[in-house]
């Protein structure tokens, strides 16, 4: 049987909050394929939960990294330089906006709320990549981030997060161009809705899940495992000719006109 073999590769997976996180679904697939893993969590309050998850994947490192703090990103880069010397896979599964900016009027988004959402959810992809560049360019690498259809369509209540996802997807294309010469690929997965901590912060999320399941060509929502599998594909050599792409893993919802 053909299997994806990532033994000898090092994968940094950012954005695991709990067992429902999409980053966790990708981490599990990477582990099964043999990659060495490091999971990061945003602040001490999540440390125990993420360490407990990491214990399910023997040999996995866990490190604190709040992407609004450059010093914690630099500390991760230093530690991985010492531990591994290179990073071949990077998963960016990070997004955040103020609760009040994910309901109510988009037009009334504050300057601070707009900046904070774009900083955490889009700028962090550039900033983390830049801090890790010496490690990523060592043997070449594949980077995957997570986006949503609100990057290109109007979605009720998605508000400032739609703006952040639009910037994120454009950053994927721009980074793909700039880093392609170093054999670093950059892609996004545009995932259909899945119940996670971040998703639950979107006002009316349960209705979104129902709507997607009714309208999608596959007449259901996607599973975490399907997003994990797509992540594994993009992080492995099976996708070696793919970069700058947004891959829809949404049961086909995005192709519908009505
Ligand atoms: P999740 O489990 O809540 O993951 C979001 C992660 O972002 C959490 O680990 C969160 O940590 C982290 N984060 C927030 N602020 C951070 C910061 N300053 N520094 C570092 N990490 C920070 O939810 P998820 O749904 O799996 O989200 C992962 C990605 O998938 C996001 O980009 C999301 O937009 C995207 N996505 C999700 C769906 C969906 O329906 N679930 C659909 C399409 C795309 P804290 O818990 O500490 O805040």
PDB file of C-alpha atoms and ligand atoms in Angstrom:
ATOM      1  CA  UNK A   1       0.000   0.000   0.000  1.00  0.00           C
ATOM      2  CA  UNK A   2       1.258   3.541  -0.819  1.00  0.00           C
ATOM      3  CA  UNK A   3       1.766   5.697   2.273  1.00  0.00           C
ATOM      4  CA  UNK A   4       2.972   9.259   2.811  1.00  0.00           C
ATOM      5  CA  UNK A   5       6.304   9.047   4.623  1.00  0.00           C
ATOM      6  CA  UNK A   6       7.415  12.157   6.521  1.00  0.00           C
ATOM      7  CA  UNK A   7      10.039  10.450   8.683  1.00  0.00           C
ATOM      8  CA  UNK A   8      13.008  12.788   9.161  1.00  0.00           C
ATOM      9  CA  UNK A   9      10.824  15.905   8.665  1.00  0.00           C
ATOM     10  CA  UNK A  10      10.116  18.449  11.382  1.00  0.00           C
ATOM     11  CA  UNK A  11       6.675  20.021  11.700  1.00  0.00           C
ATOM     12  CA  UNK A  12       5.766  23.118  13.702  1.00  0.00           C
ATOM     13  CA  UNK A  13       2.003  23.188  14.285  1.00  0.00           C
ATOM     14  CA  UNK A  14       0.571  26.459  15.624  1.00  0.00           C
ATOM     15  CA  UNK A  15      -3.004  26.937  16.833  1.00  0.00           C
ATOM     16  CA  UNK A  16      -3.865  23.835  18.823  1.00  0.00           C
ATOM     17  CA  UNK A  17      -6.307  24.898  21.563  1.00  0.00           C
ATOM     18  CA  UNK A  18      -7.952  21.508  22.173  1.00  0.00           C
ATOM     19  CA  UNK A  19      -8.922  18.207  20.514  1.00  0.00           C
ATOM     20  CA  UNK A  20     -11.433  20.020  18.271  1.00  0.00           C
ATOM     21  CA  UNK A  21      -8.830  22.361  16.712  1.00  0.00           C
ATOM     22  CA  UNK A  22      -8.226  22.006  12.970  1.00  0.00           C
ATOM     23  CA  UNK A  23      -4.466  22.261  13.663  1.00  0.00           C
ATOM     24  CA  UNK A  24      -4.792  19.211  15.927  1.00  0.00           C
ATOM     25  CA  UNK A  25      -6.454  17.275  13.081  1.00  0.00           C
ATOM     26  CA  UNK A  26      -3.456  18.089  10.855  1.00  0.00           C
ATOM     27  CA  UNK A  27      -0.966  17.326  13.663  1.00  0.00           C
ATOM     28  CA  UNK A  28      -2.416  13.825  14.093  1.00  0.00           C
ATOM     29  CA  UNK A  29      -2.001  13.106  10.373  1.00  0.00           C
ATOM     30  CA  UNK A  30       1.576  14.425  10.399  1.00  0.00           C
ATOM     31  CA  UNK A  31       2.381  12.182  13.364  1.00  0.00           C
ATOM     32  CA  UNK A  32       0.931   9.133  11.608  1.00  0.00           C
ATOM     33  CA  UNK A  33       3.150   9.939   8.620  1.00  0.00           C
ATOM     34  CA  UNK A  34       6.220   9.928  10.894  1.00  0.00           C
ATOM     35  CA  UNK A  35       7.050  13.658  11.211  1.00  0.00           C
ATOM     36  CA  UNK A  36       8.576  15.000  14.444  1.00  0.00           C
ATOM     37  CA  UNK A  37       6.175  17.555  15.927  1.00  0.00           C
ATOM     38  CA  UNK A  38       6.195  20.754  17.951  1.00  0.00           C
ATOM     39  CA  UNK A  39       2.841  22.208  19.040  1.00  0.00           C
ATOM     40  CA  UNK A  40       2.586  25.813  20.215  1.00  0.00           C
ATOM     41  CA  UNK A  41      -0.063  27.243  22.509  1.00  0.00           C
ATOM     42  CA  UNK A  42      -0.956  30.867  23.161  1.00  0.00           C
ATOM     43  CA  UNK A  43      -0.156  31.524  26.802  1.00  0.00           C
ATOM     44  CA  UNK A  44       0.231  29.551  30.025  1.00  0.00           C
ATOM     45  CA  UNK A  45      -3.531  29.045  30.476  1.00  0.00           C
ATOM     46  CA  UNK A  46      -3.540  26.500  27.624  1.00  0.00           C
ATOM     47  CA  UNK A  47      -0.290  24.764  28.544  1.00  0.00           C
ATOM     48  CA  UNK A  48      -1.708  21.790  30.467  1.00  0.00           C
ATOM     49  CA  UNK A  49      -4.418  21.047  27.872  1.00  0.00           C
ATOM     50  CA  UNK A  50      -1.959  21.133  24.977  1.00  0.00           C
ATOM     51  CA  UNK A  51       0.633  19.082  26.879  1.00  0.00           C
ATOM     52  CA  UNK A  52      -2.005  16.428  27.556  1.00  0.00           C
ATOM     53  CA  UNK A  53      -2.834  16.283  23.853  1.00  0.00           C
ATOM     54  CA  UNK A  54       0.862  16.152  22.926  1.00  0.00           C
ATOM     55  CA  UNK A  55       1.326  13.090  25.158  1.00  0.00           C
ATOM     56  CA  UNK A  56      -0.935  11.206  22.735  1.00  0.00           C
ATOM     57  CA  UNK A  57       1.743  11.773  20.055  1.00  0.00           C
ATOM     58  CA  UNK A  58       4.983  10.526  21.674  1.00  0.00           C
ATOM     59  CA  UNK A  59       8.070  12.681  21.197  1.00  0.00           C
ATOM     60  CA  UNK A  60       6.070  15.876  20.560  1.00  0.00           C
ATOM     61  CA  UNK A  61       7.468  19.165  21.899  1.00  0.00           C
ATOM     62  CA  UNK A  62       5.171  21.877  23.259  1.00  0.00           C
ATOM     63  CA  UNK A  63       6.153  25.556  23.370  1.00  0.00           C
ATOM     64  CA  UNK A  64       4.449  28.792  24.371  1.00  0.00           C
ATOM     65  CA  UNK A  65       3.937  31.229  21.484  1.00  0.00           C
ATOM     66  CA  UNK A  66       1.627  34.219  21.460  1.00  0.00           C
ATOM     67  CA  UNK A  67       1.938  35.657  17.946  1.00  0.00           C
ATOM     68  CA  UNK A  68       1.342  39.200  19.203  1.00  0.00           C
ATOM     69  CA  UNK A  69       4.676  38.904  21.090  1.00  0.00           C
ATOM     70  CA  UNK A  70       7.720  38.845  18.809  1.00  0.00           C
ATOM     71  CA  UNK A  71       9.919  37.628  21.646  1.00  0.00           C
ATOM     72  CA  UNK A  72       7.897  34.395  22.008  1.00  0.00           C
ATOM     73  CA  UNK A  73       8.116  33.755  18.254  1.00  0.00           C
ATOM     74  CA  UNK A  74      11.890  34.359  18.375  1.00  0.00           C
ATOM     75  CA  UNK A  75      12.169  31.975  21.346  1.00  0.00           C
ATOM     76  CA  UNK A  76      10.397  29.222  19.371  1.00  0.00           C
ATOM     77  CA  UNK A  77      12.759  29.766  16.425  1.00  0.00           C
ATOM     78  CA  UNK A  78      15.820  29.561  18.732  1.00  0.00           C
ATOM     79  CA  UNK A  79      14.579  26.425  20.462  1.00  0.00           C
ATOM     80  CA  UNK A  80      13.788  24.649  17.167  1.00  0.00           C
ATOM     81  CA  UNK A  81      17.182  25.668  15.819  1.00  0.00           C
ATOM     82  CA  UNK A  82      18.771  23.885  18.800  1.00  0.00           C
ATOM     83  CA  UNK A  83      16.431  20.859  18.766  1.00  0.00           C
ATOM     84  CA  UNK A  84      16.024  20.248  15.036  1.00  0.00           C
ATOM     85  CA  UNK A  85      18.170  22.620  12.937  1.00  0.00           C
ATOM     86  CA  UNK A  86      15.461  22.749  10.249  1.00  0.00           C
ATOM     87  CA  UNK A  87      11.679  22.906   9.817  1.00  0.00           C
ATOM     88  CA  UNK A  88      10.116  21.264   6.769  1.00  0.00           C
ATOM     89  CA  UNK A  89       6.409  21.690   7.630  1.00  0.00           C
ATOM     90  CA  UNK A  90       4.651  24.697   9.168  1.00  0.00           C
ATOM     91  CA  UNK A  91       0.949  24.764  10.039  1.00  0.00           C
ATOM     92  CA  UNK A  92      -0.561  28.187  10.802  1.00  0.00           C
ATOM     93  CA  UNK A  93      -4.013  27.623  12.305  1.00  0.00           C
ATOM     94  CA  UNK A  94      -4.363  30.885  14.179  1.00  0.00           C
ATOM     95  CA  UNK A  95      -7.170  33.432  14.136  1.00  0.00           C
ATOM     96  CA  UNK A  96      -8.663  35.847  16.628  1.00  0.00           C
ATOM     97  CA  UNK A  97     -10.982  38.850  16.693  1.00  0.00           C
ATOM     98  CA  UNK A  98     -12.771  40.654  19.487  1.00  0.00           C
ATOM     99  CA  UNK A  99     -16.122  39.033  20.230  1.00  0.00           C
ATOM    100  CA  UNK A 100     -18.005  42.300  19.610  1.00  0.00           C
ATOM    101  CA  UNK A 101     -16.441  42.461  16.128  1.00  0.00           C
ATOM    102  CA  UNK A 102     -17.939  39.069  15.161  1.00  0.00           C
ATOM    103  CA  UNK A 103     -21.526  40.228  15.553  1.00  0.00           C
ATOM    104  CA  UNK A 104     -23.380  43.459  14.968  1.00  0.00           C
ATOM    105  CA  UNK A 105     -22.368  46.031  12.401  1.00  0.00           C
ATOM    106  CA  UNK A 106     -19.197  45.517  10.345  1.00  0.00           C
ATOM    107  CA  UNK A 107     -19.276  49.192   9.435  1.00  0.00           C
ATOM    108  CA  UNK A 108     -18.832  50.053  13.114  1.00  0.00           C
ATOM    109  CA  UNK A 109     -15.647  47.976  13.594  1.00  0.00           C
ATOM    110  CA  UNK A 110     -13.198  50.000  15.701  1.00  0.00           C
ATOM    111  CA  UNK A 111      -9.665  50.786  14.523  1.00  0.00           C
ATOM    112  CA  UNK A 112      -8.268  48.745  17.420  1.00  0.00           C
ATOM    113  CA  UNK A 113     -10.545  45.778  16.648  1.00  0.00           C
ATOM    114  CA  UNK A 114      -9.630  45.832  12.953  1.00  0.00           C
ATOM    115  CA  UNK A 115      -5.903  46.049  13.666  1.00  0.00           C
ATOM    116  CA  UNK A 116      -6.000  43.320  16.322  1.00  0.00           C
ATOM    117  CA  UNK A 117      -7.883  40.865  14.074  1.00  0.00           C
ATOM    118  CA  UNK A 118      -5.533  41.425  11.139  1.00  0.00           C
ATOM    119  CA  UNK A 119      -2.438  41.288  13.334  1.00  0.00           C
ATOM    120  CA  UNK A 120      -3.240  37.893  14.877  1.00  0.00           C
ATOM    121  CA  UNK A 121      -5.051  36.294  11.926  1.00  0.00           C
ATOM    122  CA  UNK A 122      -3.022  37.484   8.905  1.00  0.00           C
ATOM    123  CA  UNK A 123       0.193  39.357   9.766  1.00  0.00           C
ATOM    124  CA  UNK A 124       1.269  36.473  12.006  1.00  0.00           C
ATOM    125  CA  UNK A 125       1.715  34.247   8.935  1.00  0.00           C
ATOM    126  CA  UNK A 126       4.382  36.614   7.547  1.00  0.00           C
ATOM    127  CA  UNK A 127       5.985  37.295  10.881  1.00  0.00           C
ATOM    128  CA  UNK A 128       6.279  33.654  11.960  1.00  0.00           C
ATOM    129  CA  UNK A 129       7.580  32.675   8.506  1.00  0.00           C
ATOM    130  CA  UNK A 130      10.179  35.441   8.660  1.00  0.00           C
ATOM    131  CA  UNK A 131      11.403  34.383  12.116  1.00  0.00           C
ATOM    132  CA  UNK A 132      11.671  30.757  10.952  1.00  0.00           C
ATOM    133  CA  UNK A 133      13.208  31.478   7.538  1.00  0.00           C
ATOM    134  CA  UNK A 134      16.721  30.120   8.263  1.00  0.00           C
ATOM    135  CA  UNK A 135      15.115  26.855   9.412  1.00  0.00           C
ATOM    136  CA  UNK A 136      12.597  26.672   6.559  1.00  0.00           C
ATOM    137  CA  UNK A 137      15.149  27.291   3.801  1.00  0.00           C
ATOM    138  CA  UNK A 138      17.575  24.654   5.074  1.00  0.00           C
ATOM    139  CA  UNK A 139      15.931  21.762   3.144  1.00  0.00           C
ATOM    140  CA  UNK A 140      12.915  23.534   1.631  1.00  0.00           C
ATOM    141  CA  UNK A 141       9.518  23.492   3.310  1.00  0.00           C
ATOM    142  CA  UNK A 142       5.763  23.533   2.948  1.00  0.00           C
ATOM    143  CA  UNK A 143       3.588  26.020   4.826  1.00  0.00           C
ATOM    144  CA  UNK A 144      -0.176  25.640   5.249  1.00  0.00           C
ATOM    145  CA  UNK A 145      -2.605  28.172   6.698  1.00  0.00           C
ATOM    146  CA  UNK A 146      -6.354  27.937   7.274  1.00  0.00           C
ATOM    147  CA  UNK A 147      -8.858  30.252   5.634  1.00  0.00           C
ATOM    148  CA  UNK A 148     -12.580  30.503   4.969  1.00  0.00           C
ATOM    149  CA  UNK A 149     -14.852  31.490   2.070  1.00  0.00           C
ATOM    150  CA  UNK A 150     -15.577  34.855   3.741  1.00  0.00           C
ATOM    151  CA  UNK A 151     -12.205  35.930   2.264  1.00  0.00           C
ATOM    152  CA  UNK A 152     -14.026  36.421  -1.046  1.00  0.00           C
ATOM    153  CA  UNK A 153     -17.783  36.413  -0.303  1.00  0.00           C
ATOM    154  CA  UNK A 154     -19.996  38.354   2.087  1.00  0.00           C
ATOM    155  CA  UNK A 155     -20.912  36.124   5.030  1.00  0.00           C
ATOM    156  CA  UNK A 156     -23.262  37.446   7.750  1.00  0.00           C
ATOM    157  CA  UNK A 157     -21.471  38.074  11.085  1.00  0.00           C
ATOM    158  CA  UNK A 158     -18.048  37.044   9.766  1.00  0.00           C
ATOM    159  CA  UNK A 159     -17.304  40.777   9.585  1.00  0.00           C
ATOM    160  CA  UNK A 160     -13.666  41.713  10.281  1.00  0.00           C
ATOM    161  CA  UNK A 161     -12.563  38.068  10.081  1.00  0.00           C
ATOM    162  CA  UNK A 162     -13.530  38.109   6.377  1.00  0.00           C
ATOM    163  CA  UNK A 163     -11.175  41.081   5.904  1.00  0.00           C
ATOM    164  CA  UNK A 164      -8.428  39.181   7.742  1.00  0.00           C
ATOM    165  CA  UNK A 165      -8.937  36.061   5.601  1.00  0.00           C
ATOM    166  CA  UNK A 166      -8.770  38.136   2.383  1.00  0.00           C
ATOM    167  CA  UNK A 167      -5.403  39.522   3.512  1.00  0.00           C
ATOM    168  CA  UNK A 168      -4.293  36.048   4.570  1.00  0.00           C
ATOM    169  CA  UNK A 169      -5.051  34.505   1.154  1.00  0.00           C
ATOM    170  CA  UNK A 170      -3.303  37.340  -0.698  1.00  0.00           C
ATOM    171  CA  UNK A 171      -0.323  36.921   1.643  1.00  0.00           C
ATOM    172  CA  UNK A 172      -0.214  33.224   0.697  1.00  0.00           C
ATOM    173  CA  UNK A 173       0.139  34.150  -2.988  1.00  0.00           C
ATOM    174  CA  UNK A 174       2.729  36.866  -2.337  1.00  0.00           C
ATOM    175  CA  UNK A 175       4.781  34.631  -0.023  1.00  0.00           C
ATOM    176  CA  UNK A 176       4.559  31.776  -2.540  1.00  0.00           C
ATOM    177  CA  UNK A 177       6.168  34.024  -5.150  1.00  0.00           C
ATOM    178  CA  UNK A 178       8.840  35.382  -2.830  1.00  0.00           C
ATOM    179  CA  UNK A 179       9.801  32.092  -1.175  1.00  0.00           C
ATOM    180  CA  UNK A 180       9.417  29.782  -4.166  1.00  0.00           C
ATOM    181  CA  UNK A 181      13.048  30.364  -5.127  1.00  0.00           C
ATOM    182  CA  UNK A 182      14.056  28.910  -1.741  1.00  0.00           C
ATOM    183  CA  UNK A 183      11.887  25.811  -2.377  1.00  0.00           C
ATOM    184  CA  UNK A 184       9.380  26.932   0.218  1.00  0.00           C
ATOM    185  CA  UNK A 185       5.747  26.350  -0.774  1.00  0.00           C
ATOM    186  CA  UNK A 186       2.858  28.282   0.775  1.00  0.00           C
ATOM    187  CA  UNK A 187      -0.793  27.241   0.495  1.00  0.00           C
ATOM    188  CA  UNK A 188      -4.124  27.783   2.232  1.00  0.00           C
ATOM    189  CA  UNK A 189      -6.957  25.403   2.999  1.00  0.00           C
ATOM    190  CA  UNK A 190     -10.325  27.129   2.757  1.00  0.00           C
ATOM    191  CA  UNK A 191     -12.256  24.934   5.176  1.00  0.00           C
ATOM    192  CA  UNK A 192     -15.993  24.521   5.451  1.00  0.00           C
ATOM    193  CA  UNK A 193     -17.432  25.202   8.916  1.00  0.00           C
ATOM    194  CA  UNK A 194     -16.428  22.826  11.727  1.00  0.00           C
ATOM    195  CA  UNK A 195     -17.392  23.268  15.360  1.00  0.00           C
ATOM    196  CA  UNK A 196     -14.297  24.560  17.198  1.00  0.00           C
ATOM    197  CA  UNK A 197     -13.592  27.142  19.897  1.00  0.00           C
ATOM    198  CA  UNK A 198     -12.872  29.894  17.356  1.00  0.00           C
ATOM    199  CA  UNK A 199     -15.883  29.005  15.181  1.00  0.00           C
ATOM    200  CA  UNK A 200     -18.206  29.119  18.193  1.00  0.00           C
ATOM    201  CA  UNK A 201     -17.217  32.769  18.593  1.00  0.00           C
ATOM    202  CA  UNK A 202     -19.035  33.623  15.329  1.00  0.00           C
ATOM    203  CA  UNK A 203     -22.577  34.731  16.052  1.00  0.00           C
ATOM    204  CA  UNK A 204     -25.065  32.306  14.408  1.00  0.00           C
ATOM    205  CA  UNK A 205     -22.457  29.590  13.767  1.00  0.00           C
ATOM    206  CA  UNK A 206     -24.905  26.697  14.283  1.00  0.00           C
ATOM    207  CA  UNK A 207     -27.119  28.107  11.520  1.00  0.00           C
ATOM    208  CA  UNK A 208     -24.043  28.332   9.257  1.00  0.00           C
ATOM    209  CA  UNK A 209     -23.299  24.646   9.820  1.00  0.00           C
ATOM    210  CA  UNK A 210     -26.876  23.706   8.930  1.00  0.00           C
ATOM    211  CA  UNK A 211     -26.897  25.911   5.817  1.00  0.00           C
ATOM    212  CA  UNK A 212     -23.608  24.509   4.491  1.00  0.00           C
ATOM    213  CA  UNK A 213     -24.780  20.922   5.021  1.00  0.00           C
ATOM    214  CA  UNK A 214     -28.019  21.578   3.123  1.00  0.00           C
ATOM    215  CA  UNK A 215     -26.486  23.450   0.186  1.00  0.00           C
ATOM    216  CA  UNK A 216     -23.094  21.746  -0.367  1.00  0.00           C
ATOM    217  CA  UNK A 217     -22.874  19.304  -3.305  1.00  0.00           C
ATOM    218  CA  UNK A 218     -21.962  16.500  -0.866  1.00  0.00           C
ATOM    219  CA  UNK A 219     -25.050  17.441   1.277  1.00  0.00           C
ATOM    220  CA  UNK A 220     -23.032  17.419   4.493  1.00  0.00           C
ATOM    221  CA  UNK A 221     -20.346  19.294   6.363  1.00  0.00           C
ATOM    222  CA  UNK A 222     -16.671  18.428   6.139  1.00  0.00           C
ATOM    223  CA  UNK A 223     -15.005  16.488   8.927  1.00  0.00           C
ATOM    224  CA  UNK A 224     -11.871  17.378  10.863  1.00  0.00           C
ATOM    225  CA  UNK A 225     -10.256  14.245   9.419  1.00  0.00           C
ATOM    226  CA  UNK A 226     -10.862  15.514   5.875  1.00  0.00           C
ATOM    227  CA  UNK A 227      -9.172  18.821   6.705  1.00  0.00           C
ATOM    228  CA  UNK A 228      -6.330  16.908   8.379  1.00  0.00           C
ATOM    229  CA  UNK A 229      -5.910  14.778   5.259  1.00  0.00           C
ATOM    230  CA  UNK A 230      -5.841  17.805   2.953  1.00  0.00           C
ATOM    231  CA  UNK A 231      -3.248  19.374   5.252  1.00  0.00           C
ATOM    232  CA  UNK A 232      -1.104  16.261   5.062  1.00  0.00           C
ATOM    233  CA  UNK A 233      -1.315  16.315   1.253  1.00  0.00           C
ATOM    234  CA  UNK A 234      -0.207  19.961   1.086  1.00  0.00           C
ATOM    235  CA  UNK A 235       2.622  19.365   3.578  1.00  0.00           C
ATOM    236  CA  UNK A 236       3.925  16.279   1.764  1.00  0.00           C
ATOM    237  CA  UNK A 237       5.777  15.796  -1.512  1.00  0.00           C
ATOM    238  CA  UNK A 238       2.549  14.627  -3.175  1.00  0.00           C
ATOM    239  CA  UNK A 239       1.773  18.343  -3.647  1.00  0.00           C
ATOM    240  CA  UNK A 240       5.322  19.352  -4.652  1.00  0.00           C
ATOM    241  CA  UNK A 241       4.036  21.229  -7.729  1.00  0.00           C
ATOM    242  CA  UNK A 242       1.415  23.225  -5.798  1.00  0.00           C
ATOM    243  CA  UNK A 243       2.057  26.649  -4.265  1.00  0.00           C
ATOM    244  CA  UNK A 244       0.154  29.913  -3.790  1.00  0.00           C
ATOM    245  CA  UNK A 245      -3.070  27.899  -3.894  1.00  0.00           C
ATOM    246  CA  UNK A 246      -6.246  28.042  -1.846  1.00  0.00           C
ATOM    247  CA  UNK A 247      -7.616  24.505  -1.657  1.00  0.00           C
ATOM    248  CA  UNK A 248     -11.312  24.311  -0.791  1.00  0.00           C
ATOM    249  CA  UNK A 249     -12.109  21.530   1.651  1.00  0.00           C
ATOM    250  CA  UNK A 250     -15.771  22.374   2.092  1.00  0.00           C
ATOM    251  CA  UNK A 251     -17.836  19.497   0.632  1.00  0.00           C
ATOM    252  CA  UNK A 252     -17.963  21.606  -2.555  1.00  0.00           C
ATOM    253  CA  UNK A 253     -20.014  24.473  -1.049  1.00  0.00           C
ATOM    254  CA  UNK A 254     -18.011  27.217  -2.811  1.00  0.00           C
ATOM    255  CA  UNK A 255     -19.009  26.101  -6.336  1.00  0.00           C
ATOM    256  CA  UNK A 256     -22.704  26.784  -5.748  1.00  0.00           C
ATOM    257  CA  UNK A 257     -24.455  29.818  -7.213  1.00  0.00           C
ATOM    258  CA  UNK A 258     -27.791  29.215  -5.506  1.00  0.00           C
TER     259      UNK A 258
HETATM  260  P1  LIG B   1      -9.380  26.917  17.468  1.00  0.00           P
HETATM  261  O1  LIG B   1      -9.279  25.510  17.871  1.00  0.00           O
HETATM  262  O2  LIG B   1     -10.011  27.872  18.421  1.00  0.00           O
HETATM  263  O3  LIG B   1      -7.939  27.434  16.990  1.00  0.00           O
HETATM  264  C1  LIG B   1      -7.631  28.804  16.873  1.00  0.00           C
HETATM  265  C2  LIG B   1      -6.282  28.950  17.478  1.00  0.00           C
HETATM  266  O4  LIG B   1      -5.761  30.288  17.320  1.00  0.00           O
HETATM  267  C3  LIG B   1      -6.319  28.687  18.991  1.00  0.00           C
HETATM  268  O5  LIG B   1      -5.316  27.755  19.323  1.00  0.00           O
HETATM  269  C4  LIG B   1      -6.015  30.057  19.552  1.00  0.00           C
HETATM  270  O6  LIG B   1      -5.451  30.047  20.829  1.00  0.00           O
HETATM  271  C5  LIG B   1      -5.048  30.560  18.507  1.00  0.00           C
HETATM  272  N1  LIG B   1      -4.734  31.970  18.752  1.00  0.00           N
HETATM  273  C6  LIG B   1      -5.576  33.015  18.927  1.00  0.00           C
HETATM  274  N2  LIG B   1      -4.862  34.125  19.225  1.00  0.00           N
HETATM  275  C7  LIG B   1      -3.554  33.751  19.231  1.00  0.00           C
HETATM  276  C8  LIG B   1      -2.332  34.433  19.482  1.00  0.00           C
HETATM  277  N3  LIG B   1      -2.288  35.737  19.792  1.00  0.00           N
HETATM  278  N4  LIG B   1      -1.165  33.737  19.395  1.00  0.00           N
HETATM  279  C9  LIG B   1      -1.162  32.426  19.082  1.00  0.00           C
HETATM  280  N5  LIG B   1      -2.287  31.719  18.862  1.00  0.00           N
HETATM  281  C10 LIG B   1      -3.466  32.385  18.933  1.00  0.00           C
HETATM  282  O7  LIG B   1     -10.264  27.040  16.119  1.00  0.00           O
HETATM  283  P2  LIG B   1     -10.058  26.459  14.644  1.00  0.00           P
HETATM  284  O8  LIG B   1     -11.411  26.541  14.019  1.00  0.00           O
HETATM  285  O9  LIG B   1      -9.333  25.189  14.671  1.00  0.00           O
HETATM  286  O10 LIG B   1      -9.170  27.601  13.976  1.00  0.00           O
HETATM  287  C11 LIG B   1      -7.975  27.319  13.264  1.00  0.00           C
HETATM  288  C12 LIG B   1      -7.974  28.110  11.964  1.00  0.00           C
HETATM  289  O11 LIG B   1      -8.957  27.551  11.096  1.00  0.00           O
HETATM  290  C13 LIG B   1      -8.325  29.578  12.114  1.00  0.00           C
HETATM  291  O12 LIG B   1      -7.519  30.349  11.252  1.00  0.00           O
HETATM  292  C14 LIG B   1      -9.770  29.629  11.652  1.00  0.00           C
HETATM  293  O13 LIG B   1     -10.154  30.893  11.170  1.00  0.00           O
HETATM  294  C15 LIG B   1      -9.686  28.615  10.525  1.00  0.00           C
HETATM  295  N6  LIG B   1     -10.974  28.119  10.033  1.00  0.00           N
HETATM  296  C16 LIG B   1     -11.837  27.519  10.873  1.00  0.00           C
HETATM  297  C17 LIG B   1     -13.053  27.068  10.387  1.00  0.00           C
HETATM  298  C18 LIG B   1     -14.048  26.430  11.308  1.00  0.00           C
HETATM  299  O14 LIG B   1     -15.231  26.360  10.938  1.00  0.00           O
HETATM  300  N7  LIG B   1     -13.662  25.940  12.452  1.00  0.00           N
HETATM  301  C19 LIG B   1     -13.376  27.219   9.024  1.00  0.00           C
HETATM  302  C20 LIG B   1     -12.449  27.819   8.178  1.00  0.00           C
HETATM  303  C21 LIG B   1     -11.243  28.276   8.698  1.00  0.00           C
HETATM  304  P3  LIG B   1      -6.414  30.578  22.048  1.00  0.00           P
HETATM  305  O15 LIG B   1      -7.463  29.542  22.238  1.00  0.00           O
HETATM  306  O16 LIG B   1      -5.479  30.752  23.171  1.00  0.00           O
HETATM  307  O17 LIG B   1      -7.016  31.899  21.638  1.00  0.00           O
END
